[in-house]
Every structure is written in structure tokens, then in C-alpha cells.
mmCIF file of C-alpha atoms and ligand atoms in Angstrom:
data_model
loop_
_atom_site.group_PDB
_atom_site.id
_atom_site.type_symbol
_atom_site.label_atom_id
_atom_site.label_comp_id
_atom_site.label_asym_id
_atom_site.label_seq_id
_atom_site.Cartn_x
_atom_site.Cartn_y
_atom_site.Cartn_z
ATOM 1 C CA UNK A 142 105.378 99.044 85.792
ATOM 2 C CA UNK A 143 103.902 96.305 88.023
ATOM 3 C CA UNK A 144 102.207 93.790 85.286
ATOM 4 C CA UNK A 145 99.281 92.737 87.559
ATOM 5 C CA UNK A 146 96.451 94.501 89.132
ATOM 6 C CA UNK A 147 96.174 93.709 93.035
ATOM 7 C CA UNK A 148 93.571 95.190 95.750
ATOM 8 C CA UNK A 149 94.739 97.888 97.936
ATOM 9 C CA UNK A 150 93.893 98.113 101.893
ATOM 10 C CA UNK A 151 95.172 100.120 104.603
ATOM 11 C CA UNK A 152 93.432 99.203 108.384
ATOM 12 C CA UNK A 153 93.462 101.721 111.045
ATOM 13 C CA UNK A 154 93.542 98.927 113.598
ATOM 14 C CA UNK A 155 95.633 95.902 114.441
ATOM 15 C CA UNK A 156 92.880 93.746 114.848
ATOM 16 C CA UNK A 157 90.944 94.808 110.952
ATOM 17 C CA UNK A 158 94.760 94.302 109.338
ATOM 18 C CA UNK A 159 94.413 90.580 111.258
ATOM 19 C CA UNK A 160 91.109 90.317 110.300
ATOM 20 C CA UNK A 161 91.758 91.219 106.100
ATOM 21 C CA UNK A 162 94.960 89.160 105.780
ATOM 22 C CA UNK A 163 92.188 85.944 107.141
ATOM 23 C CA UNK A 164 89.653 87.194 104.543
ATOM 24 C CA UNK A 165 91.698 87.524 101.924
ATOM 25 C CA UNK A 166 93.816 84.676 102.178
ATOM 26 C CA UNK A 167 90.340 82.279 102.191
ATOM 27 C CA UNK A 168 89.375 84.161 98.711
ATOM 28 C CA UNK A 169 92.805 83.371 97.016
ATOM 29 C CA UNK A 170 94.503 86.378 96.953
ATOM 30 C CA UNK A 171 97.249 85.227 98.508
ATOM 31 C CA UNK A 172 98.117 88.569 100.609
ATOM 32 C CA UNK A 173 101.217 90.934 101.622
ATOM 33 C CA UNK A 174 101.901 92.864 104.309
ATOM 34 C CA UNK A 175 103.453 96.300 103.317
ATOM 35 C CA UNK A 176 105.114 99.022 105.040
ATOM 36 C CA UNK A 177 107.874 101.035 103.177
ATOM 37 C CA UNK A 178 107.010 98.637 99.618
ATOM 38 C CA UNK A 179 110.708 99.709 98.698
ATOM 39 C CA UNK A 180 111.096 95.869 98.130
ATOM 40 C CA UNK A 181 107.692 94.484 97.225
ATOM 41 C CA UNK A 182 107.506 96.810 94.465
ATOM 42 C CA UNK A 183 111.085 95.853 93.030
ATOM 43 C CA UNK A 184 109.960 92.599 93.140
ATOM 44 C CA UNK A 185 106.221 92.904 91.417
ATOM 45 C CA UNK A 186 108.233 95.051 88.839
ATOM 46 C CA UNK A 187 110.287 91.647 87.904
ATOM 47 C CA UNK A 188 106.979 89.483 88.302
ATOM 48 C CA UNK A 189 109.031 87.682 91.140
ATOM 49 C CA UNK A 190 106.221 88.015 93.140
ATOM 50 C CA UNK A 191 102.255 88.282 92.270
ATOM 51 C CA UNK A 192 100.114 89.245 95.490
ATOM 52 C CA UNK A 193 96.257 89.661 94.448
ATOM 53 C CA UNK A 194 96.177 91.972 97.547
ATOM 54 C CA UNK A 195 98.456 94.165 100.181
ATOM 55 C CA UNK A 196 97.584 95.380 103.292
ATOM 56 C CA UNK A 197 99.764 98.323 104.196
ATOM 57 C CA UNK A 198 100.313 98.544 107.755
ATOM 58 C CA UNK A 199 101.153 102.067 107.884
ATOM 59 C CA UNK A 200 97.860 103.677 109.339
ATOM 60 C CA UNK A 201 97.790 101.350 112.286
ATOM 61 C CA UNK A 202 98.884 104.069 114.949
ATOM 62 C CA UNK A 203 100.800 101.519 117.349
ATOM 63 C CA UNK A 204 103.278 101.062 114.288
ATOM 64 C CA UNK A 205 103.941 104.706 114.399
ATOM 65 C CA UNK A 206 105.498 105.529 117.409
ATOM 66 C CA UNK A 207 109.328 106.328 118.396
ATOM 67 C CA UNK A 208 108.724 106.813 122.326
ATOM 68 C CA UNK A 209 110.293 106.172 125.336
ATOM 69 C CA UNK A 210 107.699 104.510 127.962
ATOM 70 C CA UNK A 211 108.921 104.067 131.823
ATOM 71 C CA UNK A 212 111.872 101.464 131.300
ATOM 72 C CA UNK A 213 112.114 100.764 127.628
ATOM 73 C CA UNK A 214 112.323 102.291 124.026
ATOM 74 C CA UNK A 215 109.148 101.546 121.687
ATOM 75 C CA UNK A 216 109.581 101.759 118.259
ATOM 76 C CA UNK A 217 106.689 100.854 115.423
ATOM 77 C CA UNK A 218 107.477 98.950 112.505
ATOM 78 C CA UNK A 219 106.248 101.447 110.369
ATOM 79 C CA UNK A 220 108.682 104.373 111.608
ATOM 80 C CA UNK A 221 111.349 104.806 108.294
ATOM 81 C CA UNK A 222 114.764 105.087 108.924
ATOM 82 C CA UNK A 223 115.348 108.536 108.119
ATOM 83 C CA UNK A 224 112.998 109.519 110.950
ATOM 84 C CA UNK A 225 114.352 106.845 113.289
ATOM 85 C CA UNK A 226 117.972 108.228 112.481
ATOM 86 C CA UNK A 227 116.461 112.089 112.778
ATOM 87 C CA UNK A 228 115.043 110.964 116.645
ATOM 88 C CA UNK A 229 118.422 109.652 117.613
ATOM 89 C CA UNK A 230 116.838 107.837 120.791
ATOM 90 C CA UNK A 231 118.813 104.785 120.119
ATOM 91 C CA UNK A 232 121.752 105.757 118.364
ATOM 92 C CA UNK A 233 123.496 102.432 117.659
ATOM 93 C CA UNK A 234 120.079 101.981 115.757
ATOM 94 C CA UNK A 235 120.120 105.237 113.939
ATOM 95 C CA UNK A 236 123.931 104.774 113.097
ATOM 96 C CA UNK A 237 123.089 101.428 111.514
ATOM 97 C CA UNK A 238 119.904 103.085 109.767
ATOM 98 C CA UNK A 239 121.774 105.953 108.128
ATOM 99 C CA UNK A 240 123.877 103.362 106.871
ATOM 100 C CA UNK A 241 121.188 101.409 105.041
ATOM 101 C CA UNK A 242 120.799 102.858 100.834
ATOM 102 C CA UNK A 243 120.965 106.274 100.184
ATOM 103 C CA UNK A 244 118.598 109.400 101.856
ATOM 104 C CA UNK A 245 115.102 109.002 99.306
ATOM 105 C CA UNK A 246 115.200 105.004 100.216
ATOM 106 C CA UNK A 247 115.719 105.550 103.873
ATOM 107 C CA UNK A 248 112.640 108.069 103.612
ATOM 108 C CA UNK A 249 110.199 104.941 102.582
ATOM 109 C CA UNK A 250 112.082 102.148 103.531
ATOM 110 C CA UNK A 251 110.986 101.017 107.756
ATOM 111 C CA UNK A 252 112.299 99.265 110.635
ATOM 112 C CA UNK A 253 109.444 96.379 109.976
ATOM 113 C CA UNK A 254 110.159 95.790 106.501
ATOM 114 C CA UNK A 255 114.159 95.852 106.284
ATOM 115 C CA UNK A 256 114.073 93.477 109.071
ATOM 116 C CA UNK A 257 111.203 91.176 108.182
ATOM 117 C CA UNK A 258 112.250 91.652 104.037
ATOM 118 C CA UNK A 259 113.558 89.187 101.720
ATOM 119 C CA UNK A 260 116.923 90.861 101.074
ATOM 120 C CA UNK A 261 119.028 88.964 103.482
ATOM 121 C CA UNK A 262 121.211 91.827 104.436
ATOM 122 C CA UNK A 263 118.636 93.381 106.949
ATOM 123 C CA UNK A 264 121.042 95.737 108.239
ATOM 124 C CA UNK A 265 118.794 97.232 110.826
ATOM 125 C CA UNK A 266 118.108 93.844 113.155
ATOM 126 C CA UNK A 267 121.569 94.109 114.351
ATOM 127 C CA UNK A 268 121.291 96.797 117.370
ATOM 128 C CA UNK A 269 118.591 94.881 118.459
ATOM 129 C CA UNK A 270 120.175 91.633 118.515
ATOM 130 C CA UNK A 271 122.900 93.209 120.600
ATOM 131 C CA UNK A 272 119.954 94.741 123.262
ATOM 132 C CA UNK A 273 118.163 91.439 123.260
ATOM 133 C CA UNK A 274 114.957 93.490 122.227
ATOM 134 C CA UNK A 275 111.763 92.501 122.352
ATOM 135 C CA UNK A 276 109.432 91.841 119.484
ATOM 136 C CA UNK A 277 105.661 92.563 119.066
ATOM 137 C CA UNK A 278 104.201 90.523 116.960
ATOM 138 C CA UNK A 279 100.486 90.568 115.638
ATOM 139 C CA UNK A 280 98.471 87.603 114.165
ATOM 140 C CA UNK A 281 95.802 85.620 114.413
ATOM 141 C CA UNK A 282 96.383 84.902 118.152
ATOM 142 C CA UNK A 283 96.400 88.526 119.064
ATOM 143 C CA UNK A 284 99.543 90.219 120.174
ATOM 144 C CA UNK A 285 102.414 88.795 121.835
ATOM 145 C CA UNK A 286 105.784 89.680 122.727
ATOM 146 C CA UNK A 287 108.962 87.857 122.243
ATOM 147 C CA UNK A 288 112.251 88.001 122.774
ATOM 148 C CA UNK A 289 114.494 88.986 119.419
ATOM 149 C CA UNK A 290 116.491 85.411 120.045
ATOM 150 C CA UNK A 291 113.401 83.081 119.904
ATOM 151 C CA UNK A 292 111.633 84.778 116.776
ATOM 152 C CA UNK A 293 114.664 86.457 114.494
ATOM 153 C CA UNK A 294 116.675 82.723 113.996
ATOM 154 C CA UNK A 295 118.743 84.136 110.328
ATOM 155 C CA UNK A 296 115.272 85.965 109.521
ATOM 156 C CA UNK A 297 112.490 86.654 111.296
ATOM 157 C CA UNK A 298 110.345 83.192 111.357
ATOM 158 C CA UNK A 299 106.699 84.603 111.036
ATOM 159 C CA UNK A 300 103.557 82.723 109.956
ATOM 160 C CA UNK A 301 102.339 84.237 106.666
ATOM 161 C CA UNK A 302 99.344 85.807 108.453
ATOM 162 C CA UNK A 303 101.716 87.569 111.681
ATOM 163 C CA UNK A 304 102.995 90.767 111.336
ATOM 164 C CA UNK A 305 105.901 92.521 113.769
ATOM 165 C CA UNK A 306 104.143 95.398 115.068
ATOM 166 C CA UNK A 307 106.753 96.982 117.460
ATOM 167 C CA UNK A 308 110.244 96.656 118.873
ATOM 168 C CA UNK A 309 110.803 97.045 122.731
ATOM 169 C CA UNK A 310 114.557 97.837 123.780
ATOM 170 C CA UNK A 311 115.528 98.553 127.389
ATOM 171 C CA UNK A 312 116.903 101.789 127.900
ATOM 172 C CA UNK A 313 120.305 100.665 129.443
ATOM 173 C CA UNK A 314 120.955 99.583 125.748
ATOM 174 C CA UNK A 315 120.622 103.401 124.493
ATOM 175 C CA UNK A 316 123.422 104.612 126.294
ATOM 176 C CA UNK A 317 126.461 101.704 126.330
ATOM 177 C CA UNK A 318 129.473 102.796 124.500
ATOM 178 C CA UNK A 319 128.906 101.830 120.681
ATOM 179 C CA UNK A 320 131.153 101.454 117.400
ATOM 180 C CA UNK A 321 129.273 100.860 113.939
ATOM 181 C CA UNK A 322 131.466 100.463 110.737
ATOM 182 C CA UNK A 323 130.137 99.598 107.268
ATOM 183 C CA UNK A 324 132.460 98.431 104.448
ATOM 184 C CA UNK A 325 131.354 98.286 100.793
ATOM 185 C CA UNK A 326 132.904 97.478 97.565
ATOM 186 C CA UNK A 327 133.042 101.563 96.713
ATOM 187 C CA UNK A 328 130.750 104.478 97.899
ATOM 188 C CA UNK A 329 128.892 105.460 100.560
ATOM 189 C CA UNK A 330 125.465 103.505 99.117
ATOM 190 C CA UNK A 331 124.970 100.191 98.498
ATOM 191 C CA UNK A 332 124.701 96.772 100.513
ATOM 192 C CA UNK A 333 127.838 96.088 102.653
ATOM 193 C CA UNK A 334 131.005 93.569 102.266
ATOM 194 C CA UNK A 335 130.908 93.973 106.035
ATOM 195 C CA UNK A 336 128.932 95.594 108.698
ATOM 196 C CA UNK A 337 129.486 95.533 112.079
ATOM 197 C CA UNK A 338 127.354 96.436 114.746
ATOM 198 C CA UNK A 339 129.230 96.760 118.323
ATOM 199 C CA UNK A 340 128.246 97.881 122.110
ATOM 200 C CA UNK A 341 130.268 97.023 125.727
ATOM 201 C CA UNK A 342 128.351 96.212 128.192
ATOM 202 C CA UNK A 343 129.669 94.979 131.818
ATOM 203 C CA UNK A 344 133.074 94.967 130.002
ATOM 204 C CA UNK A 345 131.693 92.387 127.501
ATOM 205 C CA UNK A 346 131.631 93.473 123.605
ATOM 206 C CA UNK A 347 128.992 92.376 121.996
ATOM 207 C CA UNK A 348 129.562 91.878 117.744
ATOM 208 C CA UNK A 349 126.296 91.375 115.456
ATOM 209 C CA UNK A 350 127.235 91.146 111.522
ATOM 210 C CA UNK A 351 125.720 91.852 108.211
ATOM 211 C CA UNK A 352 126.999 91.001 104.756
ATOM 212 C CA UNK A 353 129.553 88.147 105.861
ATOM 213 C CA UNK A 354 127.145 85.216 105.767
ATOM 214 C CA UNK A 355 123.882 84.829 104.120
ATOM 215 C CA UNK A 356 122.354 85.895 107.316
ATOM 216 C CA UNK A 357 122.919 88.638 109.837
ATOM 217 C CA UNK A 358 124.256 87.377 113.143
ATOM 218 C CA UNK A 359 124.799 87.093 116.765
ATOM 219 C CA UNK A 360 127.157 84.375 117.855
ATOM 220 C CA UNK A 361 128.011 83.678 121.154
ATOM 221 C CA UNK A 362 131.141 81.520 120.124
ATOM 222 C CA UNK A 363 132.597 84.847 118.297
ATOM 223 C CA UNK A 364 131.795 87.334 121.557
ATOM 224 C CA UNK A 365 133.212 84.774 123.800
ATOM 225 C CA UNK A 366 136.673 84.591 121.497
ATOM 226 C CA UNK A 367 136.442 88.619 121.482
ATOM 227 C CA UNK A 368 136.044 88.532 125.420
ATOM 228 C CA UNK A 369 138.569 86.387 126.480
ATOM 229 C CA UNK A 370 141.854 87.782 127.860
ATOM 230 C CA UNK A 371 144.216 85.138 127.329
ATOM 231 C CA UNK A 372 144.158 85.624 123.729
ATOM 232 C CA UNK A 373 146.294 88.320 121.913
ATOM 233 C CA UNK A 374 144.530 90.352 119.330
ATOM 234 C CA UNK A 375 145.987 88.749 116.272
ATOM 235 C CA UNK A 376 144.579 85.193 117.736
ATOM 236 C CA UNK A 377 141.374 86.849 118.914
ATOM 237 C CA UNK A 378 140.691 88.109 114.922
ATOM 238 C CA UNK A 379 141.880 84.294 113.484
ATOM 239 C CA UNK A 380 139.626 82.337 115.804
ATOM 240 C CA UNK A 381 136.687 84.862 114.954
ATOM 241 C CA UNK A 382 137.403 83.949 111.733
ATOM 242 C CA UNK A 383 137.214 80.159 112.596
ATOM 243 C CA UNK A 384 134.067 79.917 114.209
ATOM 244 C CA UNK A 385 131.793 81.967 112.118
ATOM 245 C CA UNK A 386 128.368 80.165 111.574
ATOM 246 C CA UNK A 387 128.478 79.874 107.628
ATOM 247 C CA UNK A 388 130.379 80.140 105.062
ATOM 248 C CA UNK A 389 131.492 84.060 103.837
ATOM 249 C CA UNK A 390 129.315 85.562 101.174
ATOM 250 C CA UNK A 391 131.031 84.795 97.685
ATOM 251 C CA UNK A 392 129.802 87.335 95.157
ATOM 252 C CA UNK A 393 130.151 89.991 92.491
ATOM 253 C CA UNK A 394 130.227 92.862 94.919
ATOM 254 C CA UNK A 395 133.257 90.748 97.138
ATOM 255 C CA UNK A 396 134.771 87.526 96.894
ATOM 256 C CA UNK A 397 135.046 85.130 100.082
ATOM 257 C CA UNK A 398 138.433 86.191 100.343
ATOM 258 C CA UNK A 399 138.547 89.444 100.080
ATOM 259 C CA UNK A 400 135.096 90.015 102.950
ATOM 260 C CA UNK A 401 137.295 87.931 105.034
ATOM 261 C CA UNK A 402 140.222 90.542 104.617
ATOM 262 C CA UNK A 403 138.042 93.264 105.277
ATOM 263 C CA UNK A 404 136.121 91.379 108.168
ATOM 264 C CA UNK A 405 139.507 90.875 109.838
ATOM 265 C CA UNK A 406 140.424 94.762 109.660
ATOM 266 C CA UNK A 407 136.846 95.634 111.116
ATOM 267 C CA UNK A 408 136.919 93.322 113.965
ATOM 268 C CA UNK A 409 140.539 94.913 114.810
ATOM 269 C CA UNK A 410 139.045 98.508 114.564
ATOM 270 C CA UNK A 411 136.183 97.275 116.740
ATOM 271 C CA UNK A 412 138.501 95.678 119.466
ATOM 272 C CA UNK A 413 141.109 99.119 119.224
ATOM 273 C CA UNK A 414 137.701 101.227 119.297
ATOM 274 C CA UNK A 415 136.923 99.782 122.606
ATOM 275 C CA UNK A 416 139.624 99.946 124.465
ATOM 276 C CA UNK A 417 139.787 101.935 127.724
ATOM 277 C CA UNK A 418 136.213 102.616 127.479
HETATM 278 C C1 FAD B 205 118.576 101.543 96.820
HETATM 279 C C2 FAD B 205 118.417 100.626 97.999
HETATM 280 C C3 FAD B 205 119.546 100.234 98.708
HETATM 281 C C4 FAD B 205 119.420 99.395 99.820
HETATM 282 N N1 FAD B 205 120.540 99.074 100.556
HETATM 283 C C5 FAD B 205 120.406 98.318 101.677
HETATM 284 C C6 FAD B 205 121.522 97.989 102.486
HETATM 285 O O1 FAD B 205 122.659 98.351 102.203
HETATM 286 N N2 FAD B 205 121.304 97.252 103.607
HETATM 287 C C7 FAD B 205 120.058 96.814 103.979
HETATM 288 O O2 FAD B 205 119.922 96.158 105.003
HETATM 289 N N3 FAD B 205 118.974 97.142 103.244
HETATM 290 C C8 FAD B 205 119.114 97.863 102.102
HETATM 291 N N4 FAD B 205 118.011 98.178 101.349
HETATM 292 C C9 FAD B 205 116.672 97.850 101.842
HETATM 293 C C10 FAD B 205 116.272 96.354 101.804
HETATM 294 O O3 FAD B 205 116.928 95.668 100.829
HETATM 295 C C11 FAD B 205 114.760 96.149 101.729
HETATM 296 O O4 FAD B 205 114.329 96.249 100.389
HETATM 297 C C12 FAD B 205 113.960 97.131 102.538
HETATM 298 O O5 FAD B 205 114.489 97.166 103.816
HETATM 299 C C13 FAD B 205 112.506 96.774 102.609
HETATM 300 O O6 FAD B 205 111.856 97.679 103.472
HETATM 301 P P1 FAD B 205 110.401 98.223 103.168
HETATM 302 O O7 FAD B 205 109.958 98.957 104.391
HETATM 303 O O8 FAD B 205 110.365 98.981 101.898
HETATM 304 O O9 FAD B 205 109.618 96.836 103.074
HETATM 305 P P2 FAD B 205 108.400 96.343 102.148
HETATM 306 O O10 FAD B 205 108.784 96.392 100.715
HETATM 307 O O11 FAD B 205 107.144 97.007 102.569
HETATM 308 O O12 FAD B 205 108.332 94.817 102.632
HETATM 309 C C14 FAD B 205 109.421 93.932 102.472
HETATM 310 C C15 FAD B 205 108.974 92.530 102.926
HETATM 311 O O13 FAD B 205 108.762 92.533 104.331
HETATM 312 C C16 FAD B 205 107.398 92.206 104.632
HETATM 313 N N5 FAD B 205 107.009 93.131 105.702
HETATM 314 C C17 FAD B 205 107.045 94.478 105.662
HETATM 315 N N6 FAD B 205 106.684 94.993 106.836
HETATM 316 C C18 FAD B 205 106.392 93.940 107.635
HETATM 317 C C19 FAD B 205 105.968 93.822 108.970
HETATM 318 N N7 FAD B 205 105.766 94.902 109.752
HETATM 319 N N8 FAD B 205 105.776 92.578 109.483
HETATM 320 C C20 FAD B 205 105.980 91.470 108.703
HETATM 321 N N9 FAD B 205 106.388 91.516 107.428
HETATM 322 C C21 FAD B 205 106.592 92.753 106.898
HETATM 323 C C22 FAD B 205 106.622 92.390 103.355
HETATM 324 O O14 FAD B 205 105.491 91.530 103.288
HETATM 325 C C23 FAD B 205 107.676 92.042 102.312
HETATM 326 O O15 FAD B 205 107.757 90.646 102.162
HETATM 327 C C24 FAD B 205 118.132 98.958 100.222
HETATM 328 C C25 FAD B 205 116.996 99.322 99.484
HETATM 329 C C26 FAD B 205 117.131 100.153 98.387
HETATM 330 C C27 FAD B 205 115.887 100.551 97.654
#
């Protein structure tokens, strides 16, 4: 049961869910935006959070689609991961999707709301780190795009009243060779020791992580250890291991320790998946 009452809206347009966030914000009832509400709901169950109002983003047709126009792949924020896994268009993306929770999540849960969520795992950011996508995001200033780098730093750094709208990937990303591999604690559900997210392009692997640090990832220090010849495998893997950008996750579903183990094995799948392709 959520144990407060809160106001309901759904806009058709981009420009009326811009409009209500302003409105309601200036009457106090300090708004959400909401797509699949897997998480705000978990979270109004505990009381962790009290909005007075959601706007649910859903209706607005831009956040809908899963098309490809001329050069690039669009996807809304809206689309859930079962149906961007079921389109396929991307499939380092829908690999990574089908990995997130279990079939009846992936139904609700969305693109917009794993990667803009609270939950720090955010599995499905990390195929678009890799294809330097492009974000559309919507707010008071109308609608911009920008690149994945400059907006998704750890999480995606919104103001409270923007909203990502879309995704834009490139089509050269759709078709590089790819390797995904999830590792969790026991299963094939739940939120990963290790997941690693993996294309080659121009001979260059590219590496983007979940569940290692309190963030996902994209490092340039680990791609250029992973790229560079003169190292053997073994010294590849313990460098990696050096030069990660936090400290490794310590906690009841995997000690520091043990992720690091089962990072070390991943990245020497990755490497051995990659060769001669
Ligand atoms: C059983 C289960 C297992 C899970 N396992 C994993 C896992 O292994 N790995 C993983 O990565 N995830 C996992 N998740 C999902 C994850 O933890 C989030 O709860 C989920 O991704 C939230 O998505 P949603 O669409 O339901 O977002 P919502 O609940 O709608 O929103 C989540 C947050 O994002 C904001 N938001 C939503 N959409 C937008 C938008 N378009 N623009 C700006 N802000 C927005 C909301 O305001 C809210 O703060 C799991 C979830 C469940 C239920």
C-alpha cells in the first residue's frame, strides 16, 4: 500500500508534461516523473519517498518509438525492455535488457527509468555508453540533444524539472561484434556481482561495467590497458584491476573480494571472446 494520496497526470505532449512539472512544482507538490513506476512505487511503499504528484510520461508519443530513421536508431524512454529486447534492433541493448530482473519486471520496467532511476545498477546505460549515444532531453528550455558523455557522469545529471525523452545511437553501433556477460551471486534474476557490456570497433574493445563500483562505467584508462599489445593477458586483467575508478562494491550479495575474482574471470572471457573477430 502506498500511505499517501498523490495527483495523477499523464500529458499527451512534451511541451503539457514541461508545462505540469512547472505548475506543480510552484503549488508544492513537489513532482515525479514516471515511466515504468517499478521503482517509485517500491519506494512510496517504504515512505522513502512522498511525491504530492506524478506525471507519467508514457502517453507522450515521441517516448514510444523503437525506429530506425536515415543514419541512427531512435529509441523512447518509455519503450520497456521486454519490447526493446522483442525488436532486437540493437542487440547489445536487448542482450543487456533481457538481463535486467525477471520477464513481468522487464514488461513495466523502461529504458528512461532504469537509466535515469535511483538504483545505481542501471544496467541498461551501458550499450549506450559504448555507442557514444545521444540523449534527448526535455525541460524547461525545450528539447536538446546531448551526447551520453556530457549528461550520464555516474548517473544521469538532470535538473528536477528535465526529463530524457529519447536515445539516438548510430547505426554502425548495431552491428559491431558484441559479448555481454552477467554474473550474480545465484540465479538467473537479480542485480549483478558483475556485468559487462563489450563491442570491437576499429580493432578497439570497448568495456562499460555494472555492479563493480557504485556507478556504471566507461573508463578510458581500462580500454586503453585492454587495447594495448605489449601487455600479456594476465597483466592486461591486473592493471584493469588497478585503475578502476572506485572502490569495488562491498556487500551482502558479494564481498570486494570475491566481485574482484569474478571481474577478473569476465574481463578474460571478454578478451578470449574477441579474439580473431
Ligand atoms: C525485481 C526487479 C529486479 C531488478 N533487477 C535489476 C537489475 O538486475 N539491474 C538493473 O539495472 N535494474 C534492475 N531492476 C530495475 C531498477 O532497479 C529500477 O527500479 C527500474 O529500472 C526503474 O525503471 P522504471 O521504468 O520502473 O522507472 P520509474 O519507477 O518510473 O522511475 C524511476 C526513477 O527514474 C525517474 N524517471 C523515470 N523515467 C524518467 C525519464 N524518462 N526521465 C527522467 N527521469 C525519469 C523517476 O522520476 C524515478 O525517480 C530491477 C527491478 C525489479 C523490480
Amino acid at each position: 500500500m502506498i500511505p499517501f494520496d498523490f495527483e495523477y497526470y499523464k500529458p499527451l505532449t512534451v511541451q503539457k508534461a514541461v508545462e505540469l512539472f512547472k505548475y506543480l512544482q510552484t503549488h508544492g507538490k513537489n513532482p515525479l516523473f514516471f515511466s515504468g513506476g517499478t521503482e517509485i512505487i517500491t519506494f512510496a511503499r517504504r515512505n522513502s519517498i512522498q511525491p504530492r504528484a506524478i506525471i507519467d510520461l508514457k502517453s507522450i508519443p515521441e517516448s514510444n518509438v523503437t525506429e530506425l530513421q536515415k543514419d541512427n536508431l531512435v529509441i523512447g524512454s518509455c519503450v520497456s525492455l521486454s519490447n526493446l529486447s522483442a525488436s532486437n534492433l540493437f542487440p547489445l541493448l536487448s542482450a543487456t535488457a533481457q538481463g535486467v530482473a525477471d520477464q513481468t519486471a522487464r514488461n513495466k520496467i523502461t529504458l528512461g527509468g532504469n537509466i535515469c532511476g535511483e538504483i545505481y545498477y542501471r544496467e541498461a546505460v551501458l550499450p549506450l555508453l559504448l555507442a557514444d549515444s545521444q540523449m534527448v532531453i526535455a525541460g524547461p528550455q525545450g528539447v536538446k540533444d546531448i551526447n551520453i558523455h556530457d549528461v550520464f557522469l555516474q548517473r544521469m545529471r538532470l535538473e528536477k524539472s528535465e526529463f530524457l525523452l529519447q536515445t539516438i545511437t548510430n547505426r554502425v553501433y548495431l552491428s559491431l561484434p558484441f559479448v555481454h556477460f552477467k554474473k550474480r551471486q545465484i540465479g538467473n534474476v537479480g542485480y549483478p556481482l558483475v556485468t559487462v557490456a563489450a563491442l570491437k570497433k576499429e580493432n578497439q574493445i570497448r568495456t562499460a561495467f555494472s555492479g563493480v563500483c557504485s556507478f556504471p562505467f566507461r573508463s578510458i584508462e581500462v580500454e586503453q590497458i585492454l587495447n594495448n599489445s605489449k601487455l600479456s593477458l594476465m597483466e592486461k586483467i591486473d592493471q584493469v584491476i588497478l585503475n578502476l575508478p572506485a572502490p569495488v562494491i562491498n556487500n551482502t550479495e558479494g564481498s570486494a573480494d570475491y566481485r574482484t575474482f569474478v571481474l577478473k574471470n569476465t574481463l578474460f572471457e571478454i578478451v578470449k571472446a574477441f579474439e580473431g573477430r
